[in-house]
């Protein structure tokens, strides 16, 4: 029998039972993909992060991959933040990823700052996705790779959304980001990825790779406060720095244990 250490962390959490839970599982070497996916399904969290040390890589300390209960994802912010929280030995840690390049986590006061790529979107009519999302968006935008964004008039409209998850699953692994100006923050959002095994994600770092450039262009300032209005909720400090989005947030270790194979 093989046992693996794991830590469950609430990322972007400034109070108990908030933020987005992630499992962080450091490995000495990669297991086969089917086993990684089965572990993530067993954990049954939005994402499980797996890391492997990269001593021969001058640009990274660890290789990093993320799995939902059903698929491997190309970018995950909250589980990267959680991985930094678990593994950081100094002021910064660097992760090499398969699709998003090098991601870094640095200490920032009593929390952390996560550097992600800044991604632009293009306006596009998305009537089928909008119908499944519900509500009445005033704009819709798309980025190749399965990312959609819907602008709503206010935070009340965001809170009132009741998506048809069964209908949205038929569109495959697409992230749906619903956003509006916030009431007590600059921006508010909710994020749904039913085709990727996560009906509603509690706090989604990767969505802010899209949200921050989108809102900086509209609000005319590079520093934003963001609230993701899921049932758990989470707050993020957001900065657009050239081609990078910097997200500030806290982490809380919730569970430590052994996973037996």
PDB file of C-alpha atoms in Angstrom:
ATOM      1  CA  UNK A   1       0.000   0.000   0.000  1.00  0.00           C
ATOM      2  CA  UNK A   2       1.249   3.487  -0.921  1.00  0.00           C
ATOM      3  CA  UNK A   3       0.404   6.564   1.119  1.00  0.00           C
ATOM      4  CA  UNK A   4       0.616  10.191   0.007  1.00  0.00           C
ATOM      5  CA  UNK A   5       0.573  13.253   2.212  1.00  0.00           C
ATOM      6  CA  UNK A   6      -2.104  15.807   1.417  1.00  0.00           C
ATOM      7  CA  UNK A   7      -3.240  19.168   2.759  1.00  0.00           C
ATOM      8  CA  UNK A   8      -6.655  20.722   2.247  1.00  0.00           C
ATOM      9  CA  UNK A   9      -6.493  24.505   2.095  1.00  0.00           C
ATOM     10  CA  UNK A  10      -9.171  27.185   1.844  1.00  0.00           C
ATOM     11  CA  UNK A  11      -7.734  29.699  -0.649  1.00  0.00           C
ATOM     12  CA  UNK A  12      -8.855  33.317  -0.930  1.00  0.00           C
ATOM     13  CA  UNK A  13     -10.364  32.852   2.521  1.00  0.00           C
ATOM     14  CA  UNK A  14     -10.381  35.672   5.079  1.00  0.00           C
ATOM     15  CA  UNK A  15     -12.659  33.851   7.547  1.00  0.00           C
ATOM     16  CA  UNK A  16     -13.516  30.223   8.410  1.00  0.00           C
ATOM     17  CA  UNK A  17     -15.688  28.345   5.892  1.00  0.00           C
ATOM     18  CA  UNK A  18     -15.047  30.863   3.116  1.00  0.00           C
ATOM     19  CA  UNK A  19     -12.877  30.795   0.016  1.00  0.00           C
ATOM     20  CA  UNK A  20     -12.301  27.824  -2.254  1.00  0.00           C
ATOM     21  CA  UNK A  21     -11.062  24.463  -0.885  1.00  0.00           C
ATOM     22  CA  UNK A  22      -8.206  22.768  -2.711  1.00  0.00           C
ATOM     23  CA  UNK A  23      -6.270  19.609  -1.985  1.00  0.00           C
ATOM     24  CA  UNK A  24      -2.503  19.912  -2.397  1.00  0.00           C
ATOM     25  CA  UNK A  25      -0.638  16.631  -2.916  1.00  0.00           C
ATOM     26  CA  UNK A  26       3.172  16.877  -3.259  1.00  0.00           C
ATOM     27  CA  UNK A  27       4.679  13.949  -5.175  1.00  0.00           C
ATOM     28  CA  UNK A  28       8.249  12.803  -5.728  1.00  0.00           C
ATOM     29  CA  UNK A  29       7.424  11.818  -9.316  1.00  0.00           C
ATOM     30  CA  UNK A  30       4.326  11.826 -11.487  1.00  0.00           C
ATOM     31  CA  UNK A  31       1.776   9.060 -11.115  1.00  0.00           C
ATOM     32  CA  UNK A  32      -0.059   8.008 -14.262  1.00  0.00           C
ATOM     33  CA  UNK A  33      -2.828  10.350 -15.392  1.00  0.00           C
ATOM     34  CA  UNK A  34      -5.633   7.902 -14.627  1.00  0.00           C
ATOM     35  CA  UNK A  35      -4.492   7.663 -11.008  1.00  0.00           C
ATOM     36  CA  UNK A  36      -4.196  11.448 -10.679  1.00  0.00           C
ATOM     37  CA  UNK A  37      -7.732  11.809 -12.017  1.00  0.00           C
ATOM     38  CA  UNK A  38      -9.048   9.099  -9.693  1.00  0.00           C
ATOM     39  CA  UNK A  39      -7.457  10.811  -6.680  1.00  0.00           C
ATOM     40  CA  UNK A  40      -9.078  14.114  -7.647  1.00  0.00           C
ATOM     41  CA  UNK A  41     -12.443  12.378  -8.015  1.00  0.00           C
ATOM     42  CA  UNK A  42     -12.011  10.836  -4.572  1.00  0.00           C
ATOM     43  CA  UNK A  43     -11.132  14.222  -3.045  1.00  0.00           C
ATOM     44  CA  UNK A  44     -14.236  15.675  -4.743  1.00  0.00           C
ATOM     45  CA  UNK A  45     -13.093  19.306  -4.474  1.00  0.00           C
ATOM     46  CA  UNK A  46     -13.092  21.924  -7.201  1.00  0.00           C
ATOM     47  CA  UNK A  47      -9.417  21.116  -7.797  1.00  0.00           C
ATOM     48  CA  UNK A  48      -6.694  18.858  -6.525  1.00  0.00           C
ATOM     49  CA  UNK A  49      -3.186  20.202  -7.168  1.00  0.00           C
ATOM     50  CA  UNK A  50      -0.258  17.822  -7.722  1.00  0.00           C
ATOM     51  CA  UNK A  51       3.346  19.009  -7.581  1.00  0.00           C
ATOM     52  CA  UNK A  52       6.714  17.437  -8.403  1.00  0.00           C
ATOM     53  CA  UNK A  53      10.087  19.068  -7.587  1.00  0.00           C
ATOM     54  CA  UNK A  54      12.126  20.316 -10.577  1.00  0.00           C
ATOM     55  CA  UNK A  55      15.704  20.637  -9.283  1.00  0.00           C
ATOM     56  CA  UNK A  56      17.143  20.870 -12.814  1.00  0.00           C
ATOM     57  CA  UNK A  57      14.792  23.661 -13.946  1.00  0.00           C
ATOM     58  CA  UNK A  58      16.415  27.099 -13.484  1.00  0.00           C
ATOM     59  CA  UNK A  59      13.058  28.885 -13.764  1.00  0.00           C
ATOM     60  CA  UNK A  60      10.814  26.794 -11.506  1.00  0.00           C
ATOM     61  CA  UNK A  61      10.866  25.020  -8.169  1.00  0.00           C
ATOM     62  CA  UNK A  62       8.014  22.611  -8.906  1.00  0.00           C
ATOM     63  CA  UNK A  63       5.943  21.330 -11.793  1.00  0.00           C
ATOM     64  CA  UNK A  64       2.222  21.788 -11.116  1.00  0.00           C
ATOM     65  CA  UNK A  65      -0.945  20.192 -12.497  1.00  0.00           C
ATOM     66  CA  UNK A  66      -4.598  20.567 -11.457  1.00  0.00           C
ATOM     67  CA  UNK A  67      -7.557  18.185 -11.765  1.00  0.00           C
ATOM     68  CA  UNK A  68     -11.255  18.674 -11.058  1.00  0.00           C
ATOM     69  CA  UNK A  69     -13.225  15.517 -10.179  1.00  0.00           C
ATOM     70  CA  UNK A  70     -13.643  14.870 -13.919  1.00  0.00           C
ATOM     71  CA  UNK A  71     -10.947  16.659 -15.996  1.00  0.00           C
ATOM     72  CA  UNK A  72      -7.453  18.147 -15.948  1.00  0.00           C
ATOM     73  CA  UNK A  73      -7.594  21.941 -16.272  1.00  0.00           C
ATOM     74  CA  UNK A  74      -5.254  24.338 -18.075  1.00  0.00           C
ATOM     75  CA  UNK A  75      -5.154  27.008 -15.368  1.00  0.00           C
ATOM     76  CA  UNK A  76      -6.279  27.114 -11.752  1.00  0.00           C
ATOM     77  CA  UNK A  77      -5.581  30.086  -9.516  1.00  0.00           C
ATOM     78  CA  UNK A  78      -6.879  29.070  -6.111  1.00  0.00           C
ATOM     79  CA  UNK A  79      -5.106  25.696  -6.079  1.00  0.00           C
ATOM     80  CA  UNK A  80      -1.870  27.425  -7.147  1.00  0.00           C
ATOM     81  CA  UNK A  81      -2.233  29.819  -4.228  1.00  0.00           C
ATOM     82  CA  UNK A  82      -2.915  26.851  -1.944  1.00  0.00           C
ATOM     83  CA  UNK A  83       0.157  25.039  -3.292  1.00  0.00           C
ATOM     84  CA  UNK A  84       2.296  28.076  -2.531  1.00  0.00           C
ATOM     85  CA  UNK A  85       0.849  28.178   0.989  1.00  0.00           C
ATOM     86  CA  UNK A  86       1.781  24.528   1.570  1.00  0.00           C
ATOM     87  CA  UNK A  87       5.208  24.415  -0.084  1.00  0.00           C
ATOM     88  CA  UNK A  88       6.731  27.884   0.227  1.00  0.00           C
ATOM     89  CA  UNK A  89      10.022  27.910   2.127  1.00  0.00           C
ATOM     90  CA  UNK A  90      11.197  31.448   1.300  1.00  0.00           C
ATOM     91  CA  UNK A  91       9.583  34.635   0.033  1.00  0.00           C
ATOM     92  CA  UNK A  92       8.565  33.228  -3.375  1.00  0.00           C
ATOM     93  CA  UNK A  93       7.849  29.923  -5.060  1.00  0.00           C
ATOM     94  CA  UNK A  94       7.733  29.260  -8.813  1.00  0.00           C
ATOM     95  CA  UNK A  95       5.579  26.670 -10.570  1.00  0.00           C
ATOM     96  CA  UNK A  96       5.982  25.414 -14.127  1.00  0.00           C
ATOM     97  CA  UNK A  97       2.645  24.525 -15.712  1.00  0.00           C
ATOM     98  CA  UNK A  98       1.819  22.755 -18.960  1.00  0.00           C
ATOM     99  CA  UNK A  99      -0.416  25.423 -20.490  1.00  0.00           C
ATOM    100  CA  UNK A 100       0.026  28.667 -18.511  1.00  0.00           C
ATOM    101  CA  UNK A 101       3.800  28.974 -18.277  1.00  0.00           C
ATOM    102  CA  UNK A 102       5.505  29.936 -15.021  1.00  0.00           C
ATOM    103  CA  UNK A 103       3.216  30.990 -12.150  1.00  0.00           C
ATOM    104  CA  UNK A 104       4.595  32.526  -8.960  1.00  0.00           C
ATOM    105  CA  UNK A 105       3.307  32.925  -5.418  1.00  0.00           C
ATOM    106  CA  UNK A 106       4.988  35.470  -3.122  1.00  0.00           C
ATOM    107  CA  UNK A 107       4.437  36.402   0.491  1.00  0.00           C
ATOM    108  CA  UNK A 108       2.319  39.533   0.859  1.00  0.00           C
ATOM    109  CA  UNK A 109       1.787  40.625   4.474  1.00  0.00           C
ATOM    110  CA  UNK A 110      -0.343  37.963   6.160  1.00  0.00           C
ATOM    111  CA  UNK A 111      -1.338  36.541   2.801  1.00  0.00           C
ATOM    112  CA  UNK A 112       0.052  35.883  -0.653  1.00  0.00           C
ATOM    113  CA  UNK A 113       0.231  37.422  -4.116  1.00  0.00           C
ATOM    114  CA  UNK A 114      -0.360  35.133  -7.095  1.00  0.00           C
ATOM    115  CA  UNK A 115       0.856  36.067 -10.581  1.00  0.00           C
ATOM    116  CA  UNK A 116      -1.287  34.789 -13.463  1.00  0.00           C
ATOM    117  CA  UNK A 117      -1.378  35.635 -17.179  1.00  0.00           C
ATOM    118  CA  UNK A 118      -3.682  38.482 -18.231  1.00  0.00           C
ATOM    119  CA  UNK A 119      -6.084  37.266 -20.904  1.00  0.00           C
ATOM    120  CA  UNK A 120      -8.173  39.365 -23.271  1.00  0.00           C
ATOM    121  CA  UNK A 121     -11.567  38.419 -24.641  1.00  0.00           C
ATOM    122  CA  UNK A 122     -13.525  39.376 -27.746  1.00  0.00           C
ATOM    123  CA  UNK A 123     -17.220  40.298 -27.914  1.00  0.00           C
ATOM    124  CA  UNK A 124     -19.329  37.441 -29.234  1.00  0.00           C
ATOM    125  CA  UNK A 125     -22.998  36.561 -29.161  1.00  0.00           C
ATOM    126  CA  UNK A 126     -23.426  33.399 -27.075  1.00  0.00           C
ATOM    127  CA  UNK A 127     -27.191  32.877 -26.988  1.00  0.00           C
ATOM    128  CA  UNK A 128     -27.172  29.178 -26.052  1.00  0.00           C
ATOM    129  CA  UNK A 129     -24.794  29.678 -23.136  1.00  0.00           C
ATOM    130  CA  UNK A 130     -26.660  32.798 -22.018  1.00  0.00           C
ATOM    131  CA  UNK A 131     -29.949  30.894 -22.030  1.00  0.00           C
ATOM    132  CA  UNK A 132     -28.482  28.151 -19.850  1.00  0.00           C
ATOM    133  CA  UNK A 133     -26.938  30.706 -17.515  1.00  0.00           C
ATOM    134  CA  UNK A 134     -30.235  32.530 -16.973  1.00  0.00           C
ATOM    135  CA  UNK A 135     -30.809  36.221 -16.395  1.00  0.00           C
ATOM    136  CA  UNK A 136     -30.407  38.890 -19.056  1.00  0.00           C
ATOM    137  CA  UNK A 137     -26.753  39.752 -19.751  1.00  0.00           C
ATOM    138  CA  UNK A 138     -26.103  43.034 -21.504  1.00  0.00           C
ATOM    139  CA  UNK A 139     -22.860  41.820 -23.122  1.00  0.00           C
ATOM    140  CA  UNK A 140     -21.140  38.509 -23.803  1.00  0.00           C
ATOM    141  CA  UNK A 141     -17.474  37.802 -24.585  1.00  0.00           C
ATOM    142  CA  UNK A 142     -15.436  34.748 -25.586  1.00  0.00           C
ATOM    143  CA  UNK A 143     -11.849  33.500 -25.429  1.00  0.00           C
ATOM    144  CA  UNK A 144     -10.762  30.400 -27.328  1.00  0.00           C
ATOM    145  CA  UNK A 145     -10.090  27.529 -24.993  1.00  0.00           C
ATOM    146  CA  UNK A 146     -13.587  27.530 -23.504  1.00  0.00           C
ATOM    147  CA  UNK A 147     -13.918  30.826 -21.594  1.00  0.00           C
ATOM    148  CA  UNK A 148     -17.077  32.932 -21.686  1.00  0.00           C
ATOM    149  CA  UNK A 149     -17.950  36.129 -19.838  1.00  0.00           C
ATOM    150  CA  UNK A 150     -21.386  37.693 -19.378  1.00  0.00           C
ATOM    151  CA  UNK A 151     -21.851  41.257 -18.154  1.00  0.00           C
ATOM    152  CA  UNK A 152     -24.924  41.974 -16.019  1.00  0.00           C
ATOM    153  CA  UNK A 153     -26.226  45.367 -14.851  1.00  0.00           C
ATOM    154  CA  UNK A 154     -25.713  44.956 -11.094  1.00  0.00           C
ATOM    155  CA  UNK A 155     -24.841  42.654  -8.210  1.00  0.00           C
ATOM    156  CA  UNK A 156     -28.494  41.799  -7.603  1.00  0.00           C
ATOM    157  CA  UNK A 157     -28.716  40.222 -11.052  1.00  0.00           C
ATOM    158  CA  UNK A 158     -25.606  38.147 -10.315  1.00  0.00           C
ATOM    159  CA  UNK A 159     -27.057  36.831  -7.073  1.00  0.00           C
ATOM    160  CA  UNK A 160     -30.355  35.933  -8.738  1.00  0.00           C
ATOM    161  CA  UNK A 161     -28.844  33.617 -11.372  1.00  0.00           C
ATOM    162  CA  UNK A 162     -30.132  30.029 -11.347  1.00  0.00           C
ATOM    163  CA  UNK A 163     -28.268  28.241 -14.168  1.00  0.00           C
ATOM    164  CA  UNK A 164     -29.578  25.156 -15.913  1.00  0.00           C
ATOM    165  CA  UNK A 165     -26.548  22.962 -15.266  1.00  0.00           C
ATOM    166  CA  UNK A 166     -27.851  20.011 -17.254  1.00  0.00           C
ATOM    167  CA  UNK A 167     -28.218  22.222 -20.337  1.00  0.00           C
ATOM    168  CA  UNK A 168     -24.807  23.819 -19.833  1.00  0.00           C
ATOM    169  CA  UNK A 169     -23.053  20.445 -19.510  1.00  0.00           C
ATOM    170  CA  UNK A 170     -24.033  19.681 -23.092  1.00  0.00           C
ATOM    171  CA  UNK A 171     -21.658  22.468 -24.221  1.00  0.00           C
ATOM    172  CA  UNK A 172     -18.629  20.674 -22.763  1.00  0.00           C
ATOM    173  CA  UNK A 173     -15.854  22.057 -20.587  1.00  0.00           C
ATOM    174  CA  UNK A 174     -16.696  25.765 -20.798  1.00  0.00           C
ATOM    175  CA  UNK A 175     -16.162  28.284 -18.006  1.00  0.00           C
ATOM    176  CA  UNK A 176     -19.057  30.746 -17.655  1.00  0.00           C
ATOM    177  CA  UNK A 177     -18.204  33.959 -15.806  1.00  0.00           C
ATOM    178  CA  UNK A 178     -21.081  36.217 -14.765  1.00  0.00           C
ATOM    179  CA  UNK A 179     -19.984  39.670 -13.610  1.00  0.00           C
ATOM    180  CA  UNK A 180     -21.266  43.129 -12.700  1.00  0.00           C
ATOM    181  CA  UNK A 181     -20.203  46.213 -10.747  1.00  0.00           C
ATOM    182  CA  UNK A 182     -20.060  45.326  -7.063  1.00  0.00           C
ATOM    183  CA  UNK A 183     -21.934  46.838  -4.131  1.00  0.00           C
ATOM    184  CA  UNK A 184     -19.095  46.763  -1.567  1.00  0.00           C
ATOM    185  CA  UNK A 185     -16.324  45.933  -4.054  1.00  0.00           C
ATOM    186  CA  UNK A 186     -15.350  47.208  -7.484  1.00  0.00           C
ATOM    187  CA  UNK A 187     -16.549  44.035  -9.182  1.00  0.00           C
ATOM    188  CA  UNK A 188     -18.625  40.992  -8.337  1.00  0.00           C
ATOM    189  CA  UNK A 189     -18.772  37.643 -10.106  1.00  0.00           C
ATOM    190  CA  UNK A 190     -19.994  34.074 -10.049  1.00  0.00           C
ATOM    191  CA  UNK A 191     -18.339  31.275 -12.014  1.00  0.00           C
ATOM    192  CA  UNK A 192     -19.834  28.048 -13.364  1.00  0.00           C
ATOM    193  CA  UNK A 193     -18.026  25.121 -15.029  1.00  0.00           C
ATOM    194  CA  UNK A 194     -20.589  22.293 -15.105  1.00  0.00           C
ATOM    195  CA  UNK A 195     -18.986  20.624 -18.136  1.00  0.00           C
ATOM    196  CA  UNK A 196     -15.725  20.408 -16.172  1.00  0.00           C
ATOM    197  CA  UNK A 197     -17.268  18.804 -13.119  1.00  0.00           C
ATOM    198  CA  UNK A 198     -17.801  21.977 -11.053  1.00  0.00           C
ATOM    199  CA  UNK A 199     -21.321  23.394 -11.196  1.00  0.00           C
ATOM    200  CA  UNK A 200     -20.413  26.573  -9.281  1.00  0.00           C
ATOM    201  CA  UNK A 201     -16.852  27.284  -8.263  1.00  0.00           C
ATOM    202  CA  UNK A 202     -16.578  29.058  -4.887  1.00  0.00           C
ATOM    203  CA  UNK A 203     -13.676  31.428  -5.752  1.00  0.00           C
ATOM    204  CA  UNK A 204     -11.946  31.206  -9.125  1.00  0.00           C
ATOM    205  CA  UNK A 205      -8.492  32.697  -9.534  1.00  0.00           C
ATOM    206  CA  UNK A 206      -8.268  31.789 -13.225  1.00  0.00           C
ATOM    207  CA  UNK A 207     -11.498  33.648 -14.004  1.00  0.00           C
ATOM    208  CA  UNK A 208      -9.803  36.817 -12.779  1.00  0.00           C
ATOM    209  CA  UNK A 209      -7.169  36.412 -15.499  1.00  0.00           C
ATOM    210  CA  UNK A 210     -10.086  37.489 -17.706  1.00  0.00           C
ATOM    211  CA  UNK A 211     -12.081  39.656 -15.300  1.00  0.00           C
ATOM    212  CA  UNK A 212      -9.261  41.991 -14.320  1.00  0.00           C
ATOM    213  CA  UNK A 213      -8.304  43.154 -17.851  1.00  0.00           C
ATOM    214  CA  UNK A 214     -12.012  43.380 -18.707  1.00  0.00           C
ATOM    215  CA  UNK A 215     -12.812  45.663 -15.763  1.00  0.00           C
ATOM    216  CA  UNK A 216      -9.591  47.689 -15.776  1.00  0.00           C
ATOM    217  CA  UNK A 217     -10.472  48.796 -19.304  1.00  0.00           C
ATOM    218  CA  UNK A 218     -13.941  49.892 -18.138  1.00  0.00           C
ATOM    219  CA  UNK A 219     -13.149  51.407 -14.762  1.00  0.00           C
ATOM    220  CA  UNK A 220      -9.899  53.073 -15.733  1.00  0.00           C
ATOM    221  CA  UNK A 221      -7.861  51.953 -12.727  1.00  0.00           C
ATOM    222  CA  UNK A 222      -5.282  49.204 -12.382  1.00  0.00           C
ATOM    223  CA  UNK A 223      -6.139  48.138  -8.809  1.00  0.00           C
ATOM    224  CA  UNK A 224      -9.529  46.548  -8.121  1.00  0.00           C
ATOM    225  CA  UNK A 225     -11.326  44.876  -5.245  1.00  0.00           C
ATOM    226  CA  UNK A 226     -13.274  41.774  -6.226  1.00  0.00           C
ATOM    227  CA  UNK A 227     -15.879  39.602  -4.548  1.00  0.00           C
ATOM    228  CA  UNK A 228     -16.982  36.202  -5.842  1.00  0.00           C
ATOM    229  CA  UNK A 229     -20.551  35.797  -4.641  1.00  0.00           C
ATOM    230  CA  UNK A 230     -20.791  32.030  -4.260  1.00  0.00           C
ATOM    231  CA  UNK A 231     -22.362  30.451  -1.184  1.00  0.00           C
ATOM    232  CA  UNK A 232     -18.915  30.403   0.468  1.00  0.00           C
ATOM    233  CA  UNK A 233     -17.771  33.713  -0.975  1.00  0.00           C
ATOM    234  CA  UNK A 234     -14.267  35.069  -1.339  1.00  0.00           C
ATOM    235  CA  UNK A 235     -12.475  38.404  -1.686  1.00  0.00           C
ATOM    236  CA  UNK A 236      -9.488  39.157  -3.880  1.00  0.00           C
ATOM    237  CA  UNK A 237      -7.260  42.149  -4.372  1.00  0.00           C
ATOM    238  CA  UNK A 238      -6.580  42.520  -8.099  1.00  0.00           C
ATOM    239  CA  UNK A 239      -3.857  44.395  -9.985  1.00  0.00           C
ATOM    240  CA  UNK A 240      -3.137  44.526 -13.712  1.00  0.00           C
ATOM    241  CA  UNK A 241       0.643  44.737 -14.207  1.00  0.00           C
ATOM    242  CA  UNK A 242       1.422  44.651 -17.926  1.00  0.00           C
ATOM    243  CA  UNK A 243       0.631  41.180 -19.205  1.00  0.00           C
ATOM    244  CA  UNK A 244       0.149  39.764 -15.691  1.00  0.00           C
ATOM    245  CA  UNK A 245      -2.734  39.739 -13.242  1.00  0.00           C
ATOM    246  CA  UNK A 246      -1.676  39.836  -9.592  1.00  0.00           C
ATOM    247  CA  UNK A 247      -4.215  38.432  -7.127  1.00  0.00           C
ATOM    248  CA  UNK A 248      -3.872  38.984  -3.385  1.00  0.00           C
ATOM    249  CA  UNK A 249      -5.526  36.668  -0.876  1.00  0.00           C
ATOM    250  CA  UNK A 250      -5.147  34.650   2.279  1.00  0.00           C
ATOM    251  CA  UNK A 251      -5.086  30.889   2.838  1.00  0.00           C
ATOM    252  CA  UNK A 252      -6.132  28.673   5.739  1.00  0.00           C
ATOM    253  CA  UNK A 253      -4.986  25.107   6.264  1.00  0.00           C
ATOM    254  CA  UNK A 254      -8.067  23.019   7.095  1.00  0.00           C
ATOM    255  CA  UNK A 255      -7.028  19.349   6.950  1.00  0.00           C
ATOM    256  CA  UNK A 256      -3.754  17.424   6.860  1.00  0.00           C
ATOM    257  CA  UNK A 257      -3.583  13.686   6.366  1.00  0.00           C
ATOM    258  CA  UNK A 258      -2.537  10.635   4.372  1.00  0.00           C
ATOM    259  CA  UNK A 259      -4.120   9.351   1.184  1.00  0.00           C
ATOM    260  CA  UNK A 260      -3.783   5.559   0.752  1.00  0.00           C
ATOM    261  CA  UNK A 261      -3.558   3.876  -2.637  1.00  0.00           C
TER     262      UNK A 261
END
